[in-house]
PDB file of C-alpha atoms and ligand atoms in Angstrom:
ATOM      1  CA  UNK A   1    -122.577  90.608  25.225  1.00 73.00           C
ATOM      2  CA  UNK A   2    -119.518  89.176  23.424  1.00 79.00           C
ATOM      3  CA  UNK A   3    -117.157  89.789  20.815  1.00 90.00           C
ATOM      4  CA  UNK A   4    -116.819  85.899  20.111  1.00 95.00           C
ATOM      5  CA  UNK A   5    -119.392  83.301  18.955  1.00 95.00           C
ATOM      6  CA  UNK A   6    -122.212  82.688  21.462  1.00 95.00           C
ATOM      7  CA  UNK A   7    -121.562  79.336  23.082  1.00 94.00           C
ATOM      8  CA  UNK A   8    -124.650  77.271  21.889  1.00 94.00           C
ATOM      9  CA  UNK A   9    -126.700  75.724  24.992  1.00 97.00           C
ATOM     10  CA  UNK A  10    -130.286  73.723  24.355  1.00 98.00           C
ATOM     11  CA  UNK A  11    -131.851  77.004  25.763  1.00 98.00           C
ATOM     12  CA  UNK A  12    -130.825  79.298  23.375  1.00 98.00           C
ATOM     13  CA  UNK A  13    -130.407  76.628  20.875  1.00 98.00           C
ATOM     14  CA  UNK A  14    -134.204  76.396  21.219  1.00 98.00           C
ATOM     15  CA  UNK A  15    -135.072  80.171  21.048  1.00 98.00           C
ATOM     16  CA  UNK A  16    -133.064  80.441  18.017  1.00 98.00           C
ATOM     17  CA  UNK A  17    -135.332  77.819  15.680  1.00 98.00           C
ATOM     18  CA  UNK A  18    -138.261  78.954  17.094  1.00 98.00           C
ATOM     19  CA  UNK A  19    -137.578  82.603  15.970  1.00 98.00           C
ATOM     20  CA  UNK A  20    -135.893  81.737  12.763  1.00 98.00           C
ATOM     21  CA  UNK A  21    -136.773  78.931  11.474  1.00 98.00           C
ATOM     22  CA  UNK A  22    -139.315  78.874   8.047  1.00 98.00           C
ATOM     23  CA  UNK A  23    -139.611  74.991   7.287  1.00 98.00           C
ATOM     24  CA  UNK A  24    -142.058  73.932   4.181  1.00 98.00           C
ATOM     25  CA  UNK A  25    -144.430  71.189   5.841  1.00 98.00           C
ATOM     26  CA  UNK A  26    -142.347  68.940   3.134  1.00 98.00           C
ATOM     27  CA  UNK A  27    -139.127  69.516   4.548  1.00 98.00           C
ATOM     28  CA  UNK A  28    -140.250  68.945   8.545  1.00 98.00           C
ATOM     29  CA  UNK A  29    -142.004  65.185   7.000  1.00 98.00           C
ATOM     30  CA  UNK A  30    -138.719  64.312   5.368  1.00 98.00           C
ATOM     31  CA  UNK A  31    -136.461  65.151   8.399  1.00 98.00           C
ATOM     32  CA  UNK A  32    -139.344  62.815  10.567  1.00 98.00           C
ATOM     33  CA  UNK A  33    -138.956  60.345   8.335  1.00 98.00           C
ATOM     34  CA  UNK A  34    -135.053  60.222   8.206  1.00 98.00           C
ATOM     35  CA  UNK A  35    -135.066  60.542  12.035  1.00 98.00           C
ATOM     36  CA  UNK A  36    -135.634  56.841  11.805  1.00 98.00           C
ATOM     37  CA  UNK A  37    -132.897  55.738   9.662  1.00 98.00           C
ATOM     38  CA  UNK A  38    -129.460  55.063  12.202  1.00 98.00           C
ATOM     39  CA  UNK A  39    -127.878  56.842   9.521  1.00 98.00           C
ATOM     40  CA  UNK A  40    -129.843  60.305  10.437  1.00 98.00           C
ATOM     41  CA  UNK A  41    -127.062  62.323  11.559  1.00 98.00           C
ATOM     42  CA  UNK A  42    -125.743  62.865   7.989  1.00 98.00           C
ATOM     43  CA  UNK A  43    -128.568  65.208   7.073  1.00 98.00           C
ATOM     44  CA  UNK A  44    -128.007  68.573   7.161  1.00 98.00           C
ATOM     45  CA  UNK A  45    -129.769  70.577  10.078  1.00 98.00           C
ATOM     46  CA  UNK A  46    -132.754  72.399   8.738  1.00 98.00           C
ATOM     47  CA  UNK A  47    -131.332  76.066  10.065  1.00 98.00           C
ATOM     48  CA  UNK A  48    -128.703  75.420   7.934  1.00 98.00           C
ATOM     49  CA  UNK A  49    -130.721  74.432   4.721  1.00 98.00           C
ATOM     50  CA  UNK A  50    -132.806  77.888   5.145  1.00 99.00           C
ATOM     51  CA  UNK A  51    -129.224  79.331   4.755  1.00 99.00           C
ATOM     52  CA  UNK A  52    -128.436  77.536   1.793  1.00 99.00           C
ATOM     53  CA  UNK A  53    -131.789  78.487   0.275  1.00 99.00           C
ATOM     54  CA  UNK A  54    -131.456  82.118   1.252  1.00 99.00           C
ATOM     55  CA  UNK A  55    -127.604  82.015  -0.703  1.00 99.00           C
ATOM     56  CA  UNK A  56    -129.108  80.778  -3.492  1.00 98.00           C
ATOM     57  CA  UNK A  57    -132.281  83.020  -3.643  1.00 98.00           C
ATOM     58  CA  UNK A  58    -129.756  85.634  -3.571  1.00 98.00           C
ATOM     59  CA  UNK A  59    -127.597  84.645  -6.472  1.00 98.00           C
ATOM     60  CA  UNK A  60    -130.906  84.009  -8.250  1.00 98.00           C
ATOM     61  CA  UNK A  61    -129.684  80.726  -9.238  1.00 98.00           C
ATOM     62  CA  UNK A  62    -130.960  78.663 -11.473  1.00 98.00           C
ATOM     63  CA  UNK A  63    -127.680  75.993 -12.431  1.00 98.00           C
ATOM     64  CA  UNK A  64    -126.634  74.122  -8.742  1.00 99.00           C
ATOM     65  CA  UNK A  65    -124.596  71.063  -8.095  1.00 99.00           C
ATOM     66  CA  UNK A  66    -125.287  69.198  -5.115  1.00 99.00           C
ATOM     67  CA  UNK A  67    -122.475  66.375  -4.233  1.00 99.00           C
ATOM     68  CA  UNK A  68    -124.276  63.864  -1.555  1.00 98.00           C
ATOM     69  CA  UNK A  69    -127.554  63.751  -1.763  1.00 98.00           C
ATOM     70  CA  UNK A  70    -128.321  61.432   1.517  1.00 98.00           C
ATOM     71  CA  UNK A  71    -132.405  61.428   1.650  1.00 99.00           C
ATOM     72  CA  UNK A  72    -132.643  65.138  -0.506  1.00 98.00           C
ATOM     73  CA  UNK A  73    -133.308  67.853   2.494  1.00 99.00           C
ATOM     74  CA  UNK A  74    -130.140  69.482   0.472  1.00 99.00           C
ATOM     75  CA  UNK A  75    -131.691  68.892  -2.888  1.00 99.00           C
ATOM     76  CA  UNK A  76    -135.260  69.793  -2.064  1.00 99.00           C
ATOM     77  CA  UNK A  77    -133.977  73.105  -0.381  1.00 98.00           C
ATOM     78  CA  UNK A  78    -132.133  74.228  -3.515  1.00 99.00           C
ATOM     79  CA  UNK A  79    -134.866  73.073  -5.987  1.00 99.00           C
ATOM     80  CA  UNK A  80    -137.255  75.291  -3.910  1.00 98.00           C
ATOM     81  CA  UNK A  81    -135.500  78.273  -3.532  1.00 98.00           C
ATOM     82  CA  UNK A  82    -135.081  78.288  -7.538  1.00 98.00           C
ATOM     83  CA  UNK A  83    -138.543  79.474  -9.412  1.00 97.00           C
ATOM     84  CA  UNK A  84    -136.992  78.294 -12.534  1.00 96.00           C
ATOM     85  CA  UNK A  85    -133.720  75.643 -12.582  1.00 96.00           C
ATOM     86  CA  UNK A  86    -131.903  72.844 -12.758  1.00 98.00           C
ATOM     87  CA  UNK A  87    -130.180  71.089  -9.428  1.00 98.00           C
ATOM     88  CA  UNK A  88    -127.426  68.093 -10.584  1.00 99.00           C
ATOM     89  CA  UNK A  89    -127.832  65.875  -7.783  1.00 99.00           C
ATOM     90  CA  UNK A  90    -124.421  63.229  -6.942  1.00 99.00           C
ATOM     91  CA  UNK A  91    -124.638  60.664  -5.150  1.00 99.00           C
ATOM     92  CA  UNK A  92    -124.026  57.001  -4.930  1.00 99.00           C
ATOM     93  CA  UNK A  93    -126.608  55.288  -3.263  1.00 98.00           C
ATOM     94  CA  UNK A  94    -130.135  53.916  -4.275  1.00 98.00           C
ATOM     95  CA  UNK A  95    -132.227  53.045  -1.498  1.00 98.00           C
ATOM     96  CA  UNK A  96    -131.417  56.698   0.081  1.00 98.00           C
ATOM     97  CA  UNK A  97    -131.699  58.429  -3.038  1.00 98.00           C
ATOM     98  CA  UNK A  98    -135.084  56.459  -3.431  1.00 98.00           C
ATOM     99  CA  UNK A  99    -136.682  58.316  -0.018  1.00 98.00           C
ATOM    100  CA  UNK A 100    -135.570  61.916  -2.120  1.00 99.00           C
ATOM    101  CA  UNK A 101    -137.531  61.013  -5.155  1.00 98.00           C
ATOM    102  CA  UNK A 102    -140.724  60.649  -3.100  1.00 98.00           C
ATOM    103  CA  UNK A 103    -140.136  63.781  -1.399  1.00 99.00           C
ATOM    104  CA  UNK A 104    -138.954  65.600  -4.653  1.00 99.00           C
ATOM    105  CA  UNK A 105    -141.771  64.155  -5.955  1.00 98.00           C
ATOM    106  CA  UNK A 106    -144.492  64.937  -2.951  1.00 98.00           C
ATOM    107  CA  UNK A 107    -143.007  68.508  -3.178  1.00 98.00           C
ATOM    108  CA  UNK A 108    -143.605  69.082  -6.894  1.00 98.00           C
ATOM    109  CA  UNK A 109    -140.208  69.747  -7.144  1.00 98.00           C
ATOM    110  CA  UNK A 110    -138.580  66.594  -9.135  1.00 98.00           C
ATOM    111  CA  UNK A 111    -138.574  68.162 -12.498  1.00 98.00           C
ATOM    112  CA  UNK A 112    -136.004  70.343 -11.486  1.00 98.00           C
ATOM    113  CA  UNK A 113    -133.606  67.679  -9.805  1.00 99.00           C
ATOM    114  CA  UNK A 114    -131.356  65.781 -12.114  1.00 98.00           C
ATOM    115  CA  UNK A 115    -129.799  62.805  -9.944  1.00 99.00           C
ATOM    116  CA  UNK A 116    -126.572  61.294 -11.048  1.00 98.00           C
ATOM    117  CA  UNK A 117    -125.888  57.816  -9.512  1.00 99.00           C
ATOM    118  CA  UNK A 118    -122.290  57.350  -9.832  1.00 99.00           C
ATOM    119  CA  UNK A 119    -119.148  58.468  -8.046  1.00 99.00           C
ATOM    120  CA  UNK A 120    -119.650  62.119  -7.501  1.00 99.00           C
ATOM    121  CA  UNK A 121    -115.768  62.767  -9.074  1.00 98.00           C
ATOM    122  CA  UNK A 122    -116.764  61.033 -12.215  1.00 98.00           C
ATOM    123  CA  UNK A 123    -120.052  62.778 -12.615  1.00 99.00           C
ATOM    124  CA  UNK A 124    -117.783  66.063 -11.994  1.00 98.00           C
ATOM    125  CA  UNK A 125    -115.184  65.139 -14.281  1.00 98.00           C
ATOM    126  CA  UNK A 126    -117.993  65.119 -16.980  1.00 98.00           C
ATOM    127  CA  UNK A 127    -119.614  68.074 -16.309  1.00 98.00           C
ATOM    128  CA  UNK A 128    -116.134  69.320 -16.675  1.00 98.00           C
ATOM    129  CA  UNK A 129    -115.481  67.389 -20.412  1.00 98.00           C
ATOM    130  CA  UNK A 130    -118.702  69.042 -21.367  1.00 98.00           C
ATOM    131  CA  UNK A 131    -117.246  72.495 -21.264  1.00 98.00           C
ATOM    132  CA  UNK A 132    -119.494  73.087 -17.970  1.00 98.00           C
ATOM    133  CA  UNK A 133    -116.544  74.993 -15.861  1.00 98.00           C
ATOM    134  CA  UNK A 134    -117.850  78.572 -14.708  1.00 98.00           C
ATOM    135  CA  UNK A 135    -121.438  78.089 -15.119  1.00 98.00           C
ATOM    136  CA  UNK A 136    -122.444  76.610 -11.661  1.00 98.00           C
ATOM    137  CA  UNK A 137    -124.496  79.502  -9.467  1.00 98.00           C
ATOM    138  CA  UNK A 138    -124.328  77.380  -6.449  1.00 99.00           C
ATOM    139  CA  UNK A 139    -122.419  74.624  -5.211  1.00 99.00           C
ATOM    140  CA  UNK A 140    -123.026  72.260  -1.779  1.00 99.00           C
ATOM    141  CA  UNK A 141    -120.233  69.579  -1.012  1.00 99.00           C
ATOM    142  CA  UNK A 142    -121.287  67.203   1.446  1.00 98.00           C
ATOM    143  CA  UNK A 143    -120.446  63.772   0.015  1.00 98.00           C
ATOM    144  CA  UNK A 144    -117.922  61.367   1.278  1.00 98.00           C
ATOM    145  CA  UNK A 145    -114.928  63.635   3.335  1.00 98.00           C
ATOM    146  CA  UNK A 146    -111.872  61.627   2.202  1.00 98.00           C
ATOM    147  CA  UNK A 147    -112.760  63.354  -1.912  1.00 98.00           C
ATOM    148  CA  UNK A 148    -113.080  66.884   0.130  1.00 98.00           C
ATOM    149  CA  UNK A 149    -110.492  68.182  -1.732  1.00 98.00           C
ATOM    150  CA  UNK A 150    -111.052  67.018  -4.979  1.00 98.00           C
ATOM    151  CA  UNK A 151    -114.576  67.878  -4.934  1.00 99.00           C
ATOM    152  CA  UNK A 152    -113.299  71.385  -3.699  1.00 99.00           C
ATOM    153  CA  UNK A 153    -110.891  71.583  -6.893  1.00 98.00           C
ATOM    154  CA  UNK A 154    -113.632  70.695  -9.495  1.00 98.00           C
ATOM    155  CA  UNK A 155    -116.078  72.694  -7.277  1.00 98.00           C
ATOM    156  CA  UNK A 156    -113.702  76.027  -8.507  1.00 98.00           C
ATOM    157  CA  UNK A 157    -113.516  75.031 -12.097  1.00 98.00           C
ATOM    158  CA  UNK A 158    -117.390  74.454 -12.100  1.00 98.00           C
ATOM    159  CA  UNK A 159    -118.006  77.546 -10.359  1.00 98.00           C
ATOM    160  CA  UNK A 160    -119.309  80.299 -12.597  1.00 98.00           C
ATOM    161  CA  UNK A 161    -117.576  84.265 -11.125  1.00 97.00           C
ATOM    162  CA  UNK A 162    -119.865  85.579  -8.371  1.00 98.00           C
ATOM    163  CA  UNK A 163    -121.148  82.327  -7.797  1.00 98.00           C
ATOM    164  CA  UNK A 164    -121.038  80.578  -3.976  1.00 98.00           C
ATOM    165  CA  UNK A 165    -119.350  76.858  -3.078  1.00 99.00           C
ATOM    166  CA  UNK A 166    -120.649  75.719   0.252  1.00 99.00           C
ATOM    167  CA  UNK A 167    -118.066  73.348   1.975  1.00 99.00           C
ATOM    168  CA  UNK A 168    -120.521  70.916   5.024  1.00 99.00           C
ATOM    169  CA  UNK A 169    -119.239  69.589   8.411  1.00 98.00           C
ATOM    170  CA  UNK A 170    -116.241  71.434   8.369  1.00 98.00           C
ATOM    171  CA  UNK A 171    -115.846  71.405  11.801  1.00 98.00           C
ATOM    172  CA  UNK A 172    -116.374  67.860  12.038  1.00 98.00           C
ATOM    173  CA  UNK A 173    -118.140  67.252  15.860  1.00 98.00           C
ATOM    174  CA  UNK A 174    -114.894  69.512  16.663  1.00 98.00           C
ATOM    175  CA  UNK A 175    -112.889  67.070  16.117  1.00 98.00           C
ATOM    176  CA  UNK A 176    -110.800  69.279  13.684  1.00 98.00           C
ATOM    177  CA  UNK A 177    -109.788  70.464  16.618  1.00 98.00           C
ATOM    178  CA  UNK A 178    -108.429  67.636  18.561  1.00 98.00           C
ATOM    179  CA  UNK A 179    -105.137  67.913  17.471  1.00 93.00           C
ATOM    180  CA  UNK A 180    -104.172  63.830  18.387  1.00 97.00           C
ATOM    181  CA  UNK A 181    -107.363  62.920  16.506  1.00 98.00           C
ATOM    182  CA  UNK A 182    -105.687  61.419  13.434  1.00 97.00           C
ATOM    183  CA  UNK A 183    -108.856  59.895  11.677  1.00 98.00           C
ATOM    184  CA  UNK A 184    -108.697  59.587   7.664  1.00 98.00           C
ATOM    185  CA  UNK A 185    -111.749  61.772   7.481  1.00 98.00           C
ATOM    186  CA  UNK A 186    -110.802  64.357  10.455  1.00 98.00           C
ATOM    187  CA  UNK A 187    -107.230  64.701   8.428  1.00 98.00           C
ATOM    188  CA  UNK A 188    -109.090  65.244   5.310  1.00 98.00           C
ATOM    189  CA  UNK A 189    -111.264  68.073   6.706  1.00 98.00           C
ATOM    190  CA  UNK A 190    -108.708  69.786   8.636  1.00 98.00           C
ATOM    191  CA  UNK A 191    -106.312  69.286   5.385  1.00 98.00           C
ATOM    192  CA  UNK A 192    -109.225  71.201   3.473  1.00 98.00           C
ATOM    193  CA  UNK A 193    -109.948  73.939   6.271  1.00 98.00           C
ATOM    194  CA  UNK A 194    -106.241  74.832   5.740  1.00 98.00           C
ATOM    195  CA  UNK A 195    -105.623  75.166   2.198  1.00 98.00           C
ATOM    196  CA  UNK A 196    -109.104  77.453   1.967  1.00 98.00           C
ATOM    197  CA  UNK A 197    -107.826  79.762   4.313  1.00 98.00           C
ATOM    198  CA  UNK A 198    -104.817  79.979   2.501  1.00 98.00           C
ATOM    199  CA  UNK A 199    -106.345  80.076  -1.221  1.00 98.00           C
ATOM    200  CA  UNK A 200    -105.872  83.553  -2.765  1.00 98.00           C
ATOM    201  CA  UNK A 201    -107.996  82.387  -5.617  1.00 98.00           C
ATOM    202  CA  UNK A 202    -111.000  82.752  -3.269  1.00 98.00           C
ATOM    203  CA  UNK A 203    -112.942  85.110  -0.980  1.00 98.00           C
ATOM    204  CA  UNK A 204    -113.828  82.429   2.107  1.00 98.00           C
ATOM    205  CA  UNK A 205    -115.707  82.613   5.515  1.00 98.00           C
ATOM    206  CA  UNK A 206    -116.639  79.657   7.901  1.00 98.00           C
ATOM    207  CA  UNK A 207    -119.642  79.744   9.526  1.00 98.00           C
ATOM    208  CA  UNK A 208    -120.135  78.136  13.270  1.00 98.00           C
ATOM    209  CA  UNK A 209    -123.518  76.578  11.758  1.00 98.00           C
ATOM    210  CA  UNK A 210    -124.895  73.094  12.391  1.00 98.00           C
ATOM    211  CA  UNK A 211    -121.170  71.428  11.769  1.00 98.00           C
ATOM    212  CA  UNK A 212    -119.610  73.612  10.532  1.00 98.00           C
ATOM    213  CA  UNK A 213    -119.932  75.700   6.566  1.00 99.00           C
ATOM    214  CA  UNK A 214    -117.354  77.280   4.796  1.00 99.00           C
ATOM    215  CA  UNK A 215    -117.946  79.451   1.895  1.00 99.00           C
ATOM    216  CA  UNK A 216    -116.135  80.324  -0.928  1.00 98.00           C
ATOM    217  CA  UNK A 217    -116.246  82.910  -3.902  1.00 98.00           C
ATOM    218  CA  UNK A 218    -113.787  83.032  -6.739  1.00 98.00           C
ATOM    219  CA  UNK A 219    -111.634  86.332  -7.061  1.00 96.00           C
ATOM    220  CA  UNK A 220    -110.586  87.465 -10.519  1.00 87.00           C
ATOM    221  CA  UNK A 221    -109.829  85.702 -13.287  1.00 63.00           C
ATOM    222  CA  UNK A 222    -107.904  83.764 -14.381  1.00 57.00           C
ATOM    223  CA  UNK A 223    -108.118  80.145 -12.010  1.00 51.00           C
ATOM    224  CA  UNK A 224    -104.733  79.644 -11.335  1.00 54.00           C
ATOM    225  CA  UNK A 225    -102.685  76.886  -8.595  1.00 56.00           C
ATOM    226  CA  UNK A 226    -102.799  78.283  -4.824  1.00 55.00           C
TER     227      UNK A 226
HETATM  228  N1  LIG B 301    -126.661  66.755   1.696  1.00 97.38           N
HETATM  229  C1  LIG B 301    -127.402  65.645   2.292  1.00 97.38           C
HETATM  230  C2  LIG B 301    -126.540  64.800   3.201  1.00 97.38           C
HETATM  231  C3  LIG B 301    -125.429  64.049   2.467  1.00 97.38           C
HETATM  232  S1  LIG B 301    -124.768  62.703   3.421  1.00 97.38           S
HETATM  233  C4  LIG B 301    -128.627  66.193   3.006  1.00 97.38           C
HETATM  234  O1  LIG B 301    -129.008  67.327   2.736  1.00 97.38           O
HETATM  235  O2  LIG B 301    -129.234  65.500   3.818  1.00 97.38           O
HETATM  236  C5  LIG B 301    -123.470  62.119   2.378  1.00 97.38           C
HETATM  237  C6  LIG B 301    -123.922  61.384   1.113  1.00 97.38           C
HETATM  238  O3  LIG B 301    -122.764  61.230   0.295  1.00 97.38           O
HETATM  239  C7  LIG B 301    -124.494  59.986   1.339  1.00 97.38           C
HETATM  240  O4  LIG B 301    -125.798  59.908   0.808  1.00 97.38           O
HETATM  241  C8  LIG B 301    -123.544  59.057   0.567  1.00 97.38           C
HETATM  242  O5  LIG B 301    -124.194  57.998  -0.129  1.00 97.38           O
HETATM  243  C9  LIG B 301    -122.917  60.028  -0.428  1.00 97.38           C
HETATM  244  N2  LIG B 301    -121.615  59.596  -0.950  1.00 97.38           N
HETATM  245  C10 LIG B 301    -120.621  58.976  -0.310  1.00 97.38           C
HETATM  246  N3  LIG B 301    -119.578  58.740  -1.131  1.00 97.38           N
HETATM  247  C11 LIG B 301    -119.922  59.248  -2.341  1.00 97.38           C
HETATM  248  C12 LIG B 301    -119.280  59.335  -3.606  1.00 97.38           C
HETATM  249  N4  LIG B 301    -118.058  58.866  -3.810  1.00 97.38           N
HETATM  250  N5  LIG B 301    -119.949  59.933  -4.623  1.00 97.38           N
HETATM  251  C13 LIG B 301    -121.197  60.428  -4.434  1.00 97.38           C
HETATM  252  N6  LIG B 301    -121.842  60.381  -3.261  1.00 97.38           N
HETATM  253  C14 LIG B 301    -121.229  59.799  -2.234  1.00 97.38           C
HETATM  254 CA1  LIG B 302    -123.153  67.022   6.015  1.00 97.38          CA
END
């Protein structure tokens, strides 16, 4: 027994998806198919997706915001665990976002995504214009790490009371960790991991998941400065 997080091996690593994990057939073909991109690491693992989707089954959300959309495991997960709703989908990039549609599409679920090709700050800025602050049920940030924190402000403002922000690879291959490690996106992450624990305007925990998840809930009203 322990009193501190299990130290992952293969072995247990192993038992644990094979005794947890619920994957839609859809989901397990779009993972295969990104395994072949080089760029396959930046999907999220699939434990971790069956978290998001129980968060937001919870919440019975129907309004989510997902900022980097990669090949759409996020996405699809969120559209899925919503009978009825909307996911806002940000990210930049065509010929990944292209792969999502098909599975969106291949999953029935595409009537529910709405992607937004454009920087995810400007697409957040406009939600924000159009009076959409405290609406958002659900929120996953997992586009480029450098905007971390500005995704994490308009994240809160977005964010209706009750609802959940999910905050990806916060643990960064551990290289949060490595104290010498001085790299743009490792400084913007650890940066990030700091200012949430100290953020009175939210309730926070970081789960050892995959790379890392924090999340956040707002505390009362109103949203003022840390
Ligand atoms: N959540 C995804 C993984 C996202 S990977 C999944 O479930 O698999 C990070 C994504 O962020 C990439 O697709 C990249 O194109 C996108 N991205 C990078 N910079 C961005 C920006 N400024 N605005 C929006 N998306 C961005
Ligand atoms: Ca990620």
């Amino acid at each position: 027994m322990t009193q501190t997080t299990l130290a992952m091996t293969q072995t247990i690593y192993q038992y644990y998806i094979a005794n947890s994990l619920r994957e839609d057939p859809i989901l397990t073909q779009l993972r295969k198919e990104t395994a072949k991109l080089s760029s396959s690491k930046m999907q999220i693992a699939p434990e971790e997706g069956q978290l998001l989707a129980f968060i937001i089954q919870i919440l019975g959300a129907t309004k989510t915001l997902d900022i980097g959309v990669y090949t759409g495991y996020s996405s699809l997960v969120a559209a899925m665990a919503m009978p009825q709703g909307k996911v806002i989908s940000c990210d930049i990039n065509n010929e990944w976002t292209k792969i999502a549609k098909k599975y969106w599409q291949l999953a029935n679920q595409e009537h529910k995504i709405d992607l937004r090709i454009a920087p995810a700050l400007e697409t957040l800025d406009n939600l924000i214009k159009a009076g959409q602050e405290n609406s958002f049920d659900f929120i996953f940030i997992d586009a480029d790490k450098k905007n971390y924190d500005e995704y994490y402000e308009r994240g809160l403002q977005l964010l209706r009371q009750g609802g959940v922000m999910a905050v990806d690879n916060v643990l960064w291959g551990g290289q949060v960790a490595d104290l010498a490690d001085n790299d743009e996106n490792t400084t913007a992450i650890r940066n990030l991991n700091k200012k949430v624990l100290q953020d009175s305007r939210v309730t926070m925990t970081m789960i050892p998941i995959a790379d890392g998840l924090t999340l956040v809930t707002k505390n009362g009203l109103p949203l003022s400065p840390a």
